[in-house]
Amino acid sequence: MMKRALPLALGAAVALTLTACDSASSSDSKDASGGSSIPQPTRVAESCDGTNGKLKVGLVTINLQALYFNQINNAAKNVADKAGVDLQIISGNDDSVAQANAFDNLIAAGVDAIIVDAIDTDGIKPSVVKAKNAGIPVVAVDATIDDPALSTQVGTANAEGGAKIGNTLADVANNTGTVGIVGALNSTVQLERQKGFTETVTGRGMSVGTVVDGRNIQENAQTAAENLLTGGGDMKYVYATGEPALIGLVAAVNSQKAQDRIEAVGWDLSDQAVGGLKAGWLKGVVQQNTFEFGHEAMNSAIDLACGRGAPANIPVPTQIVTPENVADYMYYLEK
């Protein structure tokens, strides 16, 4: 199917081009303060001519509030710039319908490949099928989309990450106690993290108490976490399933001066999370290699668009950040 040239604007969609990271250091190098530096791509796929001139790729993200998503975007932009690819980044604004509309606009615009971090991994499937039928390969990054129309999946096993941090907390708690959860019940990804965590801690003898819904929005997560801490009874432990949830939890713990009675774990580093780690009450954070997500997703999109193919699944390992090793991961907070 012939594709039309990408217009300057994609209807009413919010399109943003992000600045690439500057650092030239590798992922295992150290900066002057002893911390690791922002990783650069270990490979840049060779580009090719697109349907109409320069190769064009669309990236549909979840939101542009979380540093996590911006790191994926920046890493993808870094590879795109080095490869000479025109990258269009569109925010879904935490709305699955907005993501579907972004797909429609990108398909109509005739991009050569699409990368998506899906809000609703089931709800996005018709859009993925529509793109495939238009001859446009789709790469899923972070959120897992189980559909044969998808070309490549880049990301982590979220349930396994939940299990890993569940073991971290169970070790801290000596396999006893009640844990509350600040989750995001509208997020398939975070439900997988919740499931893996819950199965692990309950399997080791702990119990799961109240689960509150932060809706993957920082302000809502703080309110939900405050309610959890207020009504938690004998609850001593808390698990936050994503960056907004963990930031909200840190704010709630600080505002209620609960640092001496709460021990917690969560996902995704932030300035707030580092503060909790250094204070000692935050015992562990699952950190995903967001930069590698972006590098691998963009390389796969280029390879697919150029007819070279790409692996169906590209796993990216997670890391557990603790109060003891947090200095080694501070590059994740570089803006």
Coordinates of C-alpha atoms in Angstrom, one line a residue:
M1 CA 0.0 0.0 0.0
M2 CA 1.4 3.4 -0.9
K3 CA 1.8 5.9 1.9
R4 CA 1.3 9.6 1.8
A5 CA 3.9 12.1 3.0
L6 CA 3.8 13.1 6.6
P7 CA 2.0 16.5 7.0
L8 CA 3.4 19.3 9.2
A9 CA 0.6 18.8 11.7
L10 CA -1.3 15.6 12.7
G11 CA -4.8 17.1 13.1
A12 CA -5.5 17.9 16.6
A13 CA -3.0 15.5 18.1
V14 CA -0.4 16.9 20.4
A15 CA 3.0 16.2 18.8
L16 CA 6.2 17.0 20.5
T17 CA 9.8 16.6 19.4
L18 CA 12.1 16.1 22.4
T19 CA 15.8 17.0 22.7
A20 CA 18.3 14.1 22.6
C21 CA 20.6 13.3 25.5
D22 CA 24.0 15.0 25.3
S23 CA 26.1 12.5 27.2
A24 CA 28.7 10.5 25.3
S25 CA 29.4 8.0 28.1
S26 CA 28.5 4.4 28.0
S27 CA 26.0 2.8 30.4
D28 CA 28.8 1.3 32.6
S29 CA 31.0 4.3 32.8
K30 CA 31.3 6.6 35.8
D31 CA 30.9 10.3 36.0
A32 CA 33.1 12.6 38.1
S33 CA 31.0 12.0 41.2
G34 CA 31.2 8.3 41.0
G35 CA 27.8 7.6 39.5
S36 CA 27.1 6.0 36.2
S37 CA 26.4 8.2 33.2
I38 CA 23.4 8.3 30.8
P39 CA 24.0 5.4 28.3
Q40 CA 24.4 6.1 24.6
P41 CA 23.1 3.6 22.0
T42 CA 25.4 0.7 21.4
R43 CA 24.0 0.4 17.9
V44 CA 22.4 2.8 15.5
A45 CA 20.4 1.1 12.7
E46 CA 21.1 2.1 9.2
S47 CA 18.2 4.1 7.8
C48 CA 16.8 3.9 4.3
D49 CA 14.5 5.9 2.0
G50 CA 10.9 6.1 3.3
T51 CA 7.9 5.9 1.1
N52 CA 8.2 9.6 0.5
G53 CA 11.8 10.6 1.1
K54 CA 13.2 10.6 4.6
L55 CA 12.2 7.7 6.8
K56 CA 9.4 8.7 9.2
V57 CA 8.5 7.1 12.5
G58 CA 5.7 7.9 14.9
L59 CA 6.1 7.4 18.7
V60 CA 2.8 7.3 20.7
T61 CA 3.7 7.6 24.4
I62 CA 1.5 7.5 27.5
N63 CA 2.2 11.0 28.9
L64 CA 4.9 13.6 29.0
Q65 CA 4.7 14.2 32.8
A66 CA 6.7 11.2 34.0
L67 CA 10.5 11.4 33.6
Y68 CA 10.3 7.6 32.8
F69 CA 8.4 8.2 29.5
N70 CA 10.6 11.2 28.6
Q71 CA 13.7 9.1 29.0
I72 CA 12.3 6.5 26.5
N73 CA 11.4 9.3 24.1
N74 CA 14.7 11.1 24.4
A75 CA 16.6 7.8 23.8
A76 CA 14.5 7.1 20.7
K77 CA 15.1 10.6 19.5
N78 CA 18.8 10.2 20.1
V79 CA 18.9 7.1 17.8
A80 CA 16.6 8.8 15.2
D81 CA 18.8 11.9 15.0
K82 CA 22.0 9.7 14.6
A83 CA 20.2 7.7 11.9
G84 CA 18.7 10.6 10.1
V85 CA 15.1 9.6 10.8
D86 CA 12.2 12.0 11.2
L87 CA 10.6 11.1 14.5
Q88 CA 7.2 12.4 15.5
I89 CA 6.3 12.0 19.2
I90 CA 2.7 12.2 20.3
S91 CA 1.4 12.2 23.9
G92 CA -1.5 10.0 24.8
N93 CA -2.2 12.2 27.8
D94 CA -3.1 9.1 29.9
D95 CA -6.1 8.5 27.6
S96 CA -6.4 5.3 25.6
V97 CA -8.8 6.9 23.1
A98 CA -6.2 9.7 22.5
Q99 CA -3.7 6.9 21.7
A100 CA -6.0 5.3 19.2
N101 CA -6.7 8.7 17.6
A102 CA -2.9 9.2 17.3
F103 CA -2.6 5.9 15.5
D104 CA -5.3 7.0 13.0
N105 CA -3.5 10.2 12.3
L106 CA -0.1 8.5 11.9
I107 CA -1.6 5.9 9.6
A108 CA -3.3 8.6 7.5
A109 CA -0.1 10.6 7.4
G110 CA 1.8 7.6 6.0
V111 CA 4.6 7.1 8.5
D112 CA 6.9 4.2 7.8
A113 CA 6.7 2.6 11.4
I114 CA 5.0 3.3 14.7
I115 CA 6.3 2.8 18.3
V116 CA 3.7 2.7 21.1
D117 CA 3.8 2.6 24.9
A118 CA 0.2 1.5 25.3
I119 CA -2.1 2.7 28.1
D120 CA -4.6 -0.1 27.5
T121 CA -2.8 -3.1 26.0
D122 CA -6.0 -4.8 24.9
G123 CA -7.7 -1.6 23.7
I124 CA -4.8 -0.7 21.4
K125 CA -5.0 -3.9 19.5
P126 CA -7.4 -2.7 16.8
S127 CA -5.1 0.2 16.1
V128 CA -2.1 -2.2 15.8
V129 CA -4.1 -4.4 13.3
K130 CA -5.1 -1.3 11.4
A131 CA -1.4 -0.2 11.1
K132 CA -0.4 -3.6 9.9
N133 CA -3.1 -3.7 7.3
A134 CA -1.7 -0.3 6.1
G135 CA 1.7 -1.9 5.7
I136 CA 3.1 -0.1 8.8
P137 CA 5.1 -2.2 11.3
V138 CA 4.4 -1.5 15.0
V139 CA 6.9 -1.8 17.9
A140 CA 5.5 -2.0 21.4
V141 CA 7.8 -0.5 24.1
D142 CA 7.4 -1.0 27.8
A143 CA 3.7 -2.1 27.9
T144 CA 3.2 -5.7 26.5
I145 CA 0.8 -6.1 23.6
D146 CA -0.1 -9.7 22.9
D147 CA -1.3 -9.6 19.3
P148 CA 0.1 -11.3 16.1
A149 CA -0.2 -8.0 14.3
L150 CA 2.6 -6.6 16.5
S151 CA 6.1 -6.8 14.9
T152 CA 8.3 -6.4 18.0
Q153 CA 8.0 -6.1 21.7
V154 CA 10.6 -4.2 23.7
G155 CA 10.5 -4.1 27.5
T156 CA 10.5 -5.9 30.7
A157 CA 8.4 -8.7 32.2
N158 CA 6.4 -6.6 34.6
A159 CA 5.1 -9.5 36.7
E160 CA 8.6 -10.7 37.1
G161 CA 9.7 -7.3 38.2
G162 CA 6.9 -7.2 40.7
A163 CA 8.0 -10.6 42.0
K164 CA 11.6 -9.4 42.3
I165 CA 10.7 -6.3 44.4
G166 CA 8.2 -8.5 46.4
N167 CA 11.1 -10.7 47.4
T168 CA 13.1 -7.6 48.4
L169 CA 10.3 -6.4 50.7
A170 CA 9.7 -9.9 52.1
D171 CA 13.3 -10.1 53.0
V172 CA 13.1 -6.7 54.8
A173 CA 9.9 -7.8 56.6
N174 CA 11.1 -11.3 57.5
N175 CA 8.1 -12.7 55.7
T176 CA 5.5 -11.2 58.1
G177 CA 3.2 -8.2 58.1
T178 CA 0.6 -6.5 56.0
V179 CA 1.4 -4.5 52.9
G180 CA -0.8 -1.9 51.3
I181 CA -0.6 -1.0 47.6
V182 CA -0.7 2.3 45.7
G183 CA -1.6 1.1 42.2
A184 CA -3.0 2.3 38.9
L185 CA -6.1 0.1 38.2
N186 CA -6.4 1.6 34.7
S187 CA -2.9 0.5 33.7
T188 CA -2.4 -3.1 32.4
V189 CA 1.3 -2.8 33.0
Q190 CA 0.9 -1.8 36.7
L191 CA -1.8 -4.5 37.2
E192 CA 0.8 -7.0 36.0
R193 CA 3.3 -5.6 38.5
Q194 CA 0.7 -5.8 41.3
K195 CA -0.1 -9.4 40.5
G196 CA 3.6 -10.5 40.5
F197 CA 4.2 -8.7 43.7
T198 CA 1.1 -10.0 45.5
E199 CA 1.7 -13.6 44.5
T200 CA 5.3 -13.4 45.8
V201 CA 4.7 -11.7 49.2
T202 CA 1.6 -13.8 50.0
G203 CA 3.5 -16.9 49.0
R204 CA 6.2 -15.9 51.5
G205 CA 3.8 -15.4 54.4
M206 CA 2.8 -11.7 54.2
S207 CA -0.7 -10.5 53.6
V208 CA -2.0 -7.8 51.3
G209 CA -4.3 -5.2 52.8
T210 CA -5.9 -2.2 51.1
V211 CA -5.2 -1.4 47.5
V212 CA -5.8 2.2 46.5
D213 CA -6.0 3.6 42.9
G214 CA -3.7 6.5 42.1
R215 CA -4.8 6.3 38.4
N216 CA -1.2 6.8 37.2
I217 CA -1.6 10.5 38.1
Q218 CA 0.8 11.9 40.7
E219 CA -1.7 14.2 42.5
N220 CA -4.3 11.4 42.7
A221 CA -1.7 8.9 43.9
Q222 CA -0.7 11.3 46.7
T223 CA -4.3 11.6 47.9
A224 CA -4.8 7.8 47.6
A225 CA -1.6 7.2 49.5
E226 CA -2.6 9.6 52.3
N227 CA -5.9 7.8 52.7
L228 CA -4.0 4.5 52.8
L229 CA -1.7 5.7 55.5
T230 CA -4.5 7.2 57.5
G231 CA -6.7 4.2 57.4
G232 CA -4.0 1.5 57.3
G233 CA -4.5 0.1 60.9
D234 CA -1.5 -2.1 61.6
M235 CA -0.1 -1.8 58.1
K236 CA 3.6 -1.2 58.1
Y237 CA 4.6 -1.9 54.5
V238 CA 3.6 -0.2 51.2
Y239 CA 4.2 -1.0 47.5
A240 CA 3.9 1.6 44.8
T241 CA 3.5 0.2 41.2
G242 CA 4.7 3.1 39.1
E243 CA 6.5 6.4 39.1
P244 CA 3.4 8.6 39.9
A245 CA 2.3 6.2 42.6
L246 CA 5.8 6.2 44.2
I247 CA 6.1 10.0 44.1
G248 CA 2.6 10.3 45.6
L249 CA 3.6 7.8 48.3
V250 CA 6.8 9.7 49.2
A251 CA 4.8 12.9 49.5
A252 CA 2.2 11.3 51.7
V253 CA 4.8 9.7 54.0
N254 CA 6.6 13.0 54.3
S255 CA 3.4 15.0 54.9
Q256 CA 2.3 12.6 57.6
K257 CA 5.8 12.2 59.1
A258 CA 5.4 8.5 58.7
Q259 CA 9.1 7.7 58.0
D260 CA 9.5 5.9 61.3
R261 CA 6.4 3.6 60.9
I262 CA 6.4 2.8 57.1
E263 CA 8.8 0.8 55.0
A264 CA 8.1 0.7 51.3
V265 CA 9.2 -0.4 47.9
G266 CA 8.1 0.7 44.4
W267 CA 9.0 1.3 40.8
D268 CA 11.0 4.0 38.9
L269 CA 13.5 6.4 40.3
S270 CA 12.7 10.1 40.8
D271 CA 14.2 12.8 42.9
Q272 CA 11.5 12.0 45.5
A273 CA 12.3 8.3 45.4
V274 CA 16.0 9.0 45.9
G275 CA 15.1 11.1 49.0
G276 CA 13.1 8.1 50.4
L277 CA 16.0 5.8 49.7
K278 CA 18.5 8.1 51.3
A279 CA 16.2 8.5 54.3
G280 CA 16.2 4.7 54.7
W281 CA 12.4 4.0 54.8
L282 CA 12.2 3.3 51.1
K283 CA 13.9 -0.1 50.9
G284 CA 14.0 -0.7 47.1
V285 CA 13.0 0.6 43.7
V286 CA 12.7 -1.4 40.5
Q287 CA 14.4 0.6 37.8
Q288 CA 13.9 -0.2 34.2
N289 CA 16.5 0.7 31.6
T290 CA 14.4 3.4 29.9
F291 CA 17.3 4.4 27.7
E292 CA 17.7 0.9 26.4
F293 CA 14.0 0.8 25.8
G294 CA 14.2 3.8 23.6
H295 CA 17.3 2.7 21.8
E296 CA 16.0 -0.8 21.0
A297 CA 12.6 0.4 20.0
M298 CA 13.9 2.9 17.5
N299 CA 16.5 0.6 16.1
S300 CA 13.7 -2.1 15.6
A301 CA 11.4 0.4 14.0
I302 CA 14.1 1.4 11.5
D303 CA 15.1 -2.2 10.8
L304 CA 11.4 -3.1 10.2
A305 CA 10.6 -0.1 8.1
C306 CA 13.7 -0.9 5.9
G307 CA 12.6 -4.5 5.4
R308 CA 15.4 -6.1 7.5
G309 CA 13.1 -7.5 10.2
A310 CA 13.6 -7.5 14.0
P311 CA 13.2 -10.0 16.8
A312 CA 9.7 -10.6 18.0
N313 CA 10.8 -10.0 21.6
I314 CA 13.6 -7.9 23.0
P315 CA 13.9 -8.2 26.8
V316 CA 15.5 -5.4 28.8
P317 CA 16.7 -6.4 32.3
T318 CA 15.5 -4.5 35.4
Q319 CA 17.7 -3.3 38.2
I320 CA 16.9 -3.1 42.0
V321 CA 18.0 0.2 43.5
T322 CA 18.6 0.2 47.2
P323 CA 19.8 2.7 49.8
E324 CA 23.2 1.1 49.5
N325 CA 23.6 1.3 45.7
V326 CA 21.5 4.4 44.8
A327 CA 24.6 6.5 43.9
D328 CA 25.3 4.1 41.0
Y329 CA 21.9 5.0 39.3
M330 CA 21.7 8.7 39.7
Y331 CA 22.1 9.2 35.9
Y332 CA 18.5 8.3 35.6
L333 CA 17.6 11.6 37.2
E334 CA 19.6 13.7 34.7
K335 CA 17.2 16.0 32.8

